[in-house]
Coordinates of C-alpha atoms in Angstrom, one line a residue:
X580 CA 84.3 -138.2 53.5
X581 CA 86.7 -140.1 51.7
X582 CA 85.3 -142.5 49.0
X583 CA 86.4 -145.7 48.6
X584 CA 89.8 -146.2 46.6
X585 CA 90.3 -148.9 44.0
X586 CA 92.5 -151.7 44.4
X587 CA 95.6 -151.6 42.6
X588 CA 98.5 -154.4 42.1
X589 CA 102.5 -152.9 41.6
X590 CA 105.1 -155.5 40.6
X591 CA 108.8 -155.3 41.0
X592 CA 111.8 -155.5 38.5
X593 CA 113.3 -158.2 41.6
X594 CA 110.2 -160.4 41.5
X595 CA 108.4 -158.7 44.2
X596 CA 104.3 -158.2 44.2
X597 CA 102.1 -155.9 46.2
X598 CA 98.5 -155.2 46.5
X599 CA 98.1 -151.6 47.2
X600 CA 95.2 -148.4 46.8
X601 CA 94.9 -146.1 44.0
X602 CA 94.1 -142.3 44.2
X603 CA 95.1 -141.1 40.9
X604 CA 94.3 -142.1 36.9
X605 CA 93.3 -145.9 37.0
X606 CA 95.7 -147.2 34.2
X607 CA 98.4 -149.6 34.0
X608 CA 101.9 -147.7 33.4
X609 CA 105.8 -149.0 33.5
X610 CA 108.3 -146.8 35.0
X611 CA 111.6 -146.5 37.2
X612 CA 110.8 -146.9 41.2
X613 CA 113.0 -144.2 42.9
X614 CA 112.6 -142.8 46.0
X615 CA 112.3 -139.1 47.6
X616 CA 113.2 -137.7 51.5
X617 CA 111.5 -134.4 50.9
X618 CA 109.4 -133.7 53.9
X619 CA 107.1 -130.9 51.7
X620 CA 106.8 -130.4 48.5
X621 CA 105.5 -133.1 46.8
X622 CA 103.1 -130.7 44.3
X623 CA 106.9 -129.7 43.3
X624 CA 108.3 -132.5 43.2
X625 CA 105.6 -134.5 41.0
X626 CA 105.7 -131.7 38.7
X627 CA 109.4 -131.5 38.2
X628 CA 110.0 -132.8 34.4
X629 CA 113.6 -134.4 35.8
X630 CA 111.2 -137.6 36.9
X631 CA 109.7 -137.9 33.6
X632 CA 109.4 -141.7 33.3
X633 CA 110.0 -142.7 37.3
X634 CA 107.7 -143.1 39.9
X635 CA 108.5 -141.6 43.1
X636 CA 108.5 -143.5 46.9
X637 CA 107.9 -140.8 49.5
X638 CA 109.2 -141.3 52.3
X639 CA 107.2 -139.2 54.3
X640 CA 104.2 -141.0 55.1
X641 CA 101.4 -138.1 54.9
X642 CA 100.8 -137.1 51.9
X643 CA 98.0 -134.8 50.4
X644 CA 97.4 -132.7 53.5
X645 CA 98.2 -129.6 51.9
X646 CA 96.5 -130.2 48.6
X647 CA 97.4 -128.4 45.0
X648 CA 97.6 -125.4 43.7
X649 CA 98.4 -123.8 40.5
X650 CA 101.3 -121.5 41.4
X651 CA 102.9 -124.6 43.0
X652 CA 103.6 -126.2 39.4
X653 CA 107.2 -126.3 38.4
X654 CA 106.2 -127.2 34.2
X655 CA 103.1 -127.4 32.4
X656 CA 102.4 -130.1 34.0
X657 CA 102.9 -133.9 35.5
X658 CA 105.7 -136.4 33.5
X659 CA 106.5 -138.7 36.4
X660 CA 104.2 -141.4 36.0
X661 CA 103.7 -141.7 39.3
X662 CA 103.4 -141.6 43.1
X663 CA 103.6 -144.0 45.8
X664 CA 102.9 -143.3 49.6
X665 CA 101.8 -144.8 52.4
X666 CA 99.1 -142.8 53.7
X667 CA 97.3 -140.6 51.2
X668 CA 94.7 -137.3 52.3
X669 CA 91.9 -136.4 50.3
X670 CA 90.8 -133.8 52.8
X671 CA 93.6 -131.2 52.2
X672 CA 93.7 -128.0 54.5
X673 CA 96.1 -124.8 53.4
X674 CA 94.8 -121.6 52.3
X675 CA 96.5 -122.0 48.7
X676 CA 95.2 -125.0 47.5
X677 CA 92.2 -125.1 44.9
X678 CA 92.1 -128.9 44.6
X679 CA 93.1 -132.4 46.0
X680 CA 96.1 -134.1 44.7
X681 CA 93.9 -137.4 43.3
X682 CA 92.0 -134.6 41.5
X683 CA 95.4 -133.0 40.4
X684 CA 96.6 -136.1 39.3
X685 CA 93.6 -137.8 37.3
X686 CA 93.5 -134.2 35.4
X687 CA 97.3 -135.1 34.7
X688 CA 97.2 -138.4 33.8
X689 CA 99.6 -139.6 36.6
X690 CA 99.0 -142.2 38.8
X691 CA 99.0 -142.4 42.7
X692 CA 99.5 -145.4 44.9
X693 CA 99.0 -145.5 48.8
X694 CA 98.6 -148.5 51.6
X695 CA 101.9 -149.8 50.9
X696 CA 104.7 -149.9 52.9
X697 CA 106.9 -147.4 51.7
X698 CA 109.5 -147.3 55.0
X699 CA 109.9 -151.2 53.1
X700 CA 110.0 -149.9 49.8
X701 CA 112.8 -147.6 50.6
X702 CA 115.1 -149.8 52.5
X703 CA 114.7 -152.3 49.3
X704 CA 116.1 -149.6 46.7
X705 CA 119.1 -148.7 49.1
X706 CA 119.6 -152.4 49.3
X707 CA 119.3 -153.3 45.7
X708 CA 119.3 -149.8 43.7
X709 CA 116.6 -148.2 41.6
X710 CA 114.4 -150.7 39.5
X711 CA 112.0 -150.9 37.1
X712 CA 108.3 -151.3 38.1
X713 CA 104.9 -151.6 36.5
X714 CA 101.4 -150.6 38.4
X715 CA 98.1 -151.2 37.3
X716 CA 94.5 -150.8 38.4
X717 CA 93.1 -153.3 35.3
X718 CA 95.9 -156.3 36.0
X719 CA 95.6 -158.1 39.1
X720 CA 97.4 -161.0 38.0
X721 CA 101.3 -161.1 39.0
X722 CA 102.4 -162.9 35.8
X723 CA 100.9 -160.9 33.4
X724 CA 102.5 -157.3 35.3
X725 CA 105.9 -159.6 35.3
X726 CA 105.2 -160.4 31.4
X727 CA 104.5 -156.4 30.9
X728 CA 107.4 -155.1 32.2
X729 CA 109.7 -157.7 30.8
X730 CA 108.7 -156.3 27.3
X731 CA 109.7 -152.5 28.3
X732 CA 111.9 -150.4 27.8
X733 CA 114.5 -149.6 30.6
X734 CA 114.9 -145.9 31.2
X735 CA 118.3 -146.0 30.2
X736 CA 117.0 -146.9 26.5
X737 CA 114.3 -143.8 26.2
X738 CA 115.1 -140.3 25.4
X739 CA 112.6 -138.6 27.5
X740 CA 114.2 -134.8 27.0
X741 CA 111.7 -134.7 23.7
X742 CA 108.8 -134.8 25.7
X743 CA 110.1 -132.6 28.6
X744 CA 111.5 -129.8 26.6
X745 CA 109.7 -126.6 24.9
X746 CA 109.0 -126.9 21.4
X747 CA 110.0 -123.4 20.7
X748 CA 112.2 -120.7 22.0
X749 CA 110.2 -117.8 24.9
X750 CA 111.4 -115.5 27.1
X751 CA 110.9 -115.9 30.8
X752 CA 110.4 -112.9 32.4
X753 CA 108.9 -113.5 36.1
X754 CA 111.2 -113.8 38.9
X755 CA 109.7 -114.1 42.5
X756 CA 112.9 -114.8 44.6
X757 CA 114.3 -112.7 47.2
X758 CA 118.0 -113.2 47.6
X759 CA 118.1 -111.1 50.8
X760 CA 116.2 -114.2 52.6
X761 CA 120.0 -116.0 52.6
X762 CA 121.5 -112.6 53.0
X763 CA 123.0 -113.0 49.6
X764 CA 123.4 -109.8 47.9
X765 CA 121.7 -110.1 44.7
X766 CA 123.7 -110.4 41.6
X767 CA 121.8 -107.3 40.4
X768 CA 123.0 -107.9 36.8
X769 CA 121.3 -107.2 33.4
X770 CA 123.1 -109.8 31.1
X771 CA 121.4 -111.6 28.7
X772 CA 121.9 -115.7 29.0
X773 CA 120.0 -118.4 26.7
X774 CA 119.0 -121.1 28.9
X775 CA 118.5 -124.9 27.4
X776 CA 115.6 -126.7 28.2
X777 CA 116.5 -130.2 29.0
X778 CA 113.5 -130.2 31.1
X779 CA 114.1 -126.9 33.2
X780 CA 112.0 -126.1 36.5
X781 CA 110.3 -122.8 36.8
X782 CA 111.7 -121.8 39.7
X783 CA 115.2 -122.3 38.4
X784 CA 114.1 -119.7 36.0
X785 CA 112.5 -117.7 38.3
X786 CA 115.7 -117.7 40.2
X787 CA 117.5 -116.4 37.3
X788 CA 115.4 -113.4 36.8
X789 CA 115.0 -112.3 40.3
X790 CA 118.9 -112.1 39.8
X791 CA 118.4 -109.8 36.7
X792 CA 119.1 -112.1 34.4
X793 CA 117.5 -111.2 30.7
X794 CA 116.6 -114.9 30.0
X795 CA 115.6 -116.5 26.6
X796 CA 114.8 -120.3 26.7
X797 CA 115.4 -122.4 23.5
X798 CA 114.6 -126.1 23.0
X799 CA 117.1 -129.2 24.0
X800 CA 117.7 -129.6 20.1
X801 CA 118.8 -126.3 19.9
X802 CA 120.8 -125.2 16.5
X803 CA 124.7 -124.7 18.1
X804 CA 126.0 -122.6 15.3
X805 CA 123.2 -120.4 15.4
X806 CA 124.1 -119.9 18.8
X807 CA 127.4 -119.4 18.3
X808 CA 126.9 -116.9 16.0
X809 CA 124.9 -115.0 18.0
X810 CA 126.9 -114.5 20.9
X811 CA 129.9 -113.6 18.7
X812 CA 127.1 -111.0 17.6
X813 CA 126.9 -109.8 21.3
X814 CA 123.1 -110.8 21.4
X815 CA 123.9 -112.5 24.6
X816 CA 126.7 -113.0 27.5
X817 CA 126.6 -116.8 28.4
X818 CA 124.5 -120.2 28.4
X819 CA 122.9 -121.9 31.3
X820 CA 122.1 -125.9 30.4
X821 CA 119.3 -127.1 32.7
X822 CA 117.9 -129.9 34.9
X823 CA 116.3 -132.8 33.0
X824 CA 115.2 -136.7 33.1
X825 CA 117.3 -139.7 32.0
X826 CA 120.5 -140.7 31.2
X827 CA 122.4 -138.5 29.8
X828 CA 124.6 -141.0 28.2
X829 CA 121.5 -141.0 25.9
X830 CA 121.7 -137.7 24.7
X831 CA 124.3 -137.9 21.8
X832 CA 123.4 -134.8 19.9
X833 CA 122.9 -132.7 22.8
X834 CA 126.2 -133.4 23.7
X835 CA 127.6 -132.9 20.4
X836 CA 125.8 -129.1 20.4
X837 CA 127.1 -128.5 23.9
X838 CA 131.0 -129.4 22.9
X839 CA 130.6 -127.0 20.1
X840 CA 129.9 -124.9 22.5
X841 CA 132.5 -125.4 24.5
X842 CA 134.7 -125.6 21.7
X843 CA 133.5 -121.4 21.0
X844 CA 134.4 -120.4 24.3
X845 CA 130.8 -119.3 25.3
X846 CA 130.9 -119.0 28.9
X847 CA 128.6 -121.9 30.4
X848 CA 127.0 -122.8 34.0
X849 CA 124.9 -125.8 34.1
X850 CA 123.4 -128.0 36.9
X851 CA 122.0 -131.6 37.2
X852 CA 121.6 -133.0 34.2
X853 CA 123.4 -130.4 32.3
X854 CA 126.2 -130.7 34.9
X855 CA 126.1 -134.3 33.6
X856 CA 126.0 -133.3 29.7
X857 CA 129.0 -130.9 30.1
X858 CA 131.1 -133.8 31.2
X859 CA 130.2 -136.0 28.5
X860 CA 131.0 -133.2 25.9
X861 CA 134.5 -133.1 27.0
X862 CA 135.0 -136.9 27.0
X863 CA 134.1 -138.0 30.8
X864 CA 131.7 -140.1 31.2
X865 CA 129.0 -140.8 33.9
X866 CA 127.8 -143.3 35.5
X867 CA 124.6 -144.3 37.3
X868 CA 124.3 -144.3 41.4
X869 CA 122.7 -147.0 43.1
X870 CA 119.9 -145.4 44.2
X871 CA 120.9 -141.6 43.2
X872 CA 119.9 -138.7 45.4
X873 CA 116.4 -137.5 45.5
X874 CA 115.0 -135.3 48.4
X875 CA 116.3 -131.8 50.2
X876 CA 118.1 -132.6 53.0
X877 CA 121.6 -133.6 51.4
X878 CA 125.0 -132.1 53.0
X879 CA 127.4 -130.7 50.3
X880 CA 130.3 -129.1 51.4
X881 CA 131.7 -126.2 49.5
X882 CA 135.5 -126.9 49.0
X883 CA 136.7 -123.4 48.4
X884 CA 134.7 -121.7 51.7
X885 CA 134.6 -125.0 53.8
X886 CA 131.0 -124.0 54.3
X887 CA 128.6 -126.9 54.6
X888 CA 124.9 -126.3 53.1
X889 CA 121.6 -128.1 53.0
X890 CA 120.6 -128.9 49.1
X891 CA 117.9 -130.1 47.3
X892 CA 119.1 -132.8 45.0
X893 CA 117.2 -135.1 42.1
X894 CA 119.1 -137.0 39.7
X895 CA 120.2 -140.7 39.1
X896 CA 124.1 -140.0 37.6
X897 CA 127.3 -138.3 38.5
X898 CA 130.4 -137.5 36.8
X899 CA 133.7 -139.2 37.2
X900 CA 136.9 -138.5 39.9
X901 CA 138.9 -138.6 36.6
X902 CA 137.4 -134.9 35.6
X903 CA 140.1 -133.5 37.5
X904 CA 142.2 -133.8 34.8
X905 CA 140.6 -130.8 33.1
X906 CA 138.2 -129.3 36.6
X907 CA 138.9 -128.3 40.0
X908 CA 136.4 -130.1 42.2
X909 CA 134.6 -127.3 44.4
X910 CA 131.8 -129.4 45.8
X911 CA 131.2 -132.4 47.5
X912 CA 128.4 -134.7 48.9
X913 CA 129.2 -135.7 52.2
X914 CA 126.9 -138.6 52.2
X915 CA 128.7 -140.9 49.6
X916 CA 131.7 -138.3 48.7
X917 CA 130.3 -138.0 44.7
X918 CA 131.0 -135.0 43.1
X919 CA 128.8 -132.3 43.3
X920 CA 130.3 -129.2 41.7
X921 CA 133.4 -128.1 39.3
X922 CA 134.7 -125.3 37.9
X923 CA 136.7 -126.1 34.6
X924 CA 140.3 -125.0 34.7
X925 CA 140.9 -123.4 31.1
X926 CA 137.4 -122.3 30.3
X927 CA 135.0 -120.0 31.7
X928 CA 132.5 -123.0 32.7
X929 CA 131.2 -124.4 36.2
X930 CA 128.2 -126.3 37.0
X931 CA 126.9 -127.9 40.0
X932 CA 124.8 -131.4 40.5
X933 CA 122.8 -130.4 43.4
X934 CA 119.7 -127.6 42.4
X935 CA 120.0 -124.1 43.8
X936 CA 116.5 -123.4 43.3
X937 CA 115.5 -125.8 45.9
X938 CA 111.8 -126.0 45.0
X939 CA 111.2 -127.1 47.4
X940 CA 114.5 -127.3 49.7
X941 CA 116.6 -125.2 51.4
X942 CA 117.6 -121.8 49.9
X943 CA 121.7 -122.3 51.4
X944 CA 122.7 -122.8 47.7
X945 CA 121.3 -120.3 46.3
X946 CA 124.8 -117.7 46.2
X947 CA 125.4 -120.0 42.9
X948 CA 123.2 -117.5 41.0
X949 CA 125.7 -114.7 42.0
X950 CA 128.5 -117.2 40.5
X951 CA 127.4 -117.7 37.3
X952 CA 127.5 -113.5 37.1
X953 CA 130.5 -113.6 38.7
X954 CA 131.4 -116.0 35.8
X955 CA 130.2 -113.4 32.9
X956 CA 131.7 -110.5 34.3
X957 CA 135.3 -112.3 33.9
X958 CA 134.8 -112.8 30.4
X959 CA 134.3 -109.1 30.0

């Protein structure tokens, strides 16, 4: 049976106070309130560094059924600072799991939040757009949570890529991704790529080797000339720029490394944040969405095919209309129109904003694998 779950007290950048339940580390933490559509998942999701510093709304109300397991882990480990849900399960029942989530999450240091209205929650960030938040399981008291989150940071103002990121280079070498579940031919390539860690996902990498992909991972404050020189070398074919947490506006030498980069004609493909990062580079820059897109159930049409497909998405930014001054736009969101891929019109570079690892989500975008080989082999 279910002990007994300590009160906790969450306060709103708009002025708005709740009294909720906590099942995870009893703490008091600051962070941005987003929310997330995902019906599964939520192991992956709370584990995926691109929500370092947010907390996460589920909109699904049930969550916990299906425990935590280790192979479920998409990084080393938590860097959200939190969940919130409305309904939370410490009796968990899947064949995989070796632990509850509020065990999973006191190991981590995250904290988890139920017996709030969540359906309410959500509806307020459409309304109003993504805010800040602070919860607490010490501070009861609404003035002093107001008084604490007045003095914090915004996310915007807090490079979180330091703490997501390796601190030094590895190869990746397990792949566990069949490409014949879409019917998409596998790449079946053997080229070398150095993919940046801005705060990559495992399965993104795991994606990349089941293509046959040789893959090296560096660190997001990776030396660009030494990179360049390399590949003039022949040590590799092309670069892959990750996923990752923030605002990329933030990044200032990451972007400066990426548009030397660009600037040595290494062939690039990038997605989410690094989708973000490669506009910035050449002088476009983002801006924030409302309430972004966070879940795996968004349509994105592919402009070249006319094929619609099902995508996992997670980010808070998008690049500008004005890019197609220098990119052919070759993906679109059909649930606000934003941008969701490109293909750069005098250099060997695409990205994409949406994730084609879909952990979790659906697998339809998963053929951009076979693109970025597609990419390499033309620069042959």
């Amino acid at each position: 049976m279910q002990s007994p779950l300590k009160d906790a007290c969450i306060y709103l950048a708009n002025g708005m106070f709740f009294k909720a339940k906590s099942f995870g580390t009893e703490t008091t933490s600051v962070g941005e309130l987003v929310f997330n559509t995902s019906l599964t998942g939520y192991q992956e999701i709370t584990t995926d560094p691109s929500y370092a510093g947010q907390f996460v709304c589920f909109t699904m109300p049930e969550i916990g059924i299906v425990g935590t397991n280790p192979k479920d882990m998409e990084s080393r480990g938590v860097f959200a600072k939190g969940i919130l849900c409305r309904h939370y399960n410490e009796n968990f029942s899947n064949f995989r799991a070796t632990e509850s989530l509020s065990t999973f999450l006191k190991k981590q240091g995250a904290m988890g939040i139920c017996g709030i209205d969540t359906r309410f929650l959500t509806t307020t960030l459409r309304q109003e757009g993504a805010m800040m938040m602070v919860a607490s399981t010490e501070i009861t008291n609404k003035e002093d949570l107001k008084a604490i989150l007045e003095k914090s940071p915004k996310i915007e103002e807090i490079n979180h890529i330091k703490e997501v990121s390796t601190k030094a280079p590895y190869k990746h070498s397990t792949g566990n991704f069949d490409f014949t579940i879409m019917d998409y031919a596998s790449p079946n390539t053997h080229q070398k790529i150095i993919a940046i860690d801005f705060g990559i996902k495992r399965s993104i990498l795991n994606q990349l080797v089941s293509a046959g992909f040789n893959v090296e991972v560096v660190p997001h404050n990776f030396d660009a000339q030494d990179l360049i020189q390399r590949f003039k070398a022949g040590e590799f074919n092309g670069i892959f720029l990750s996923n990752g947490p923030g605002d990329p506006q933030v990044l200032t030498q990451e972007i400066a490394s990426i548009k030397a980069l660009i600037e040595a004609k290494i062939p690039l493909f990038a997605i989410c944040l690094g989708h973000q990062l490669l506009s910035l580079a050449q002088g476009y820059p983002t801006y924030k969405l409302k309430f972004g897109h966070h879940g795996g159930n968004h349509p994105v049409k592919n402009l070249l095919t006319n094929q619609v497909e099902i995508t996992a998405q997670n980010h808070n930014y998008s690049i500008p209309e004005s890019i197609v001054e220098i990119a052919e736009i070759t993906h679109r969101n059909l649930f606000d129109n934003t941008i969701e891929g490109v293909r750069y019109k005098n250099a060997l570079i695409c990205s994409f904003q949406h994730h084609p690892e879909a952990g979790p989500g659906p697998l339809e975008s998963s053929a951009l694998f076979k693109e970025f080989s597609k990419l390499l082999d033309s620069a042959k």
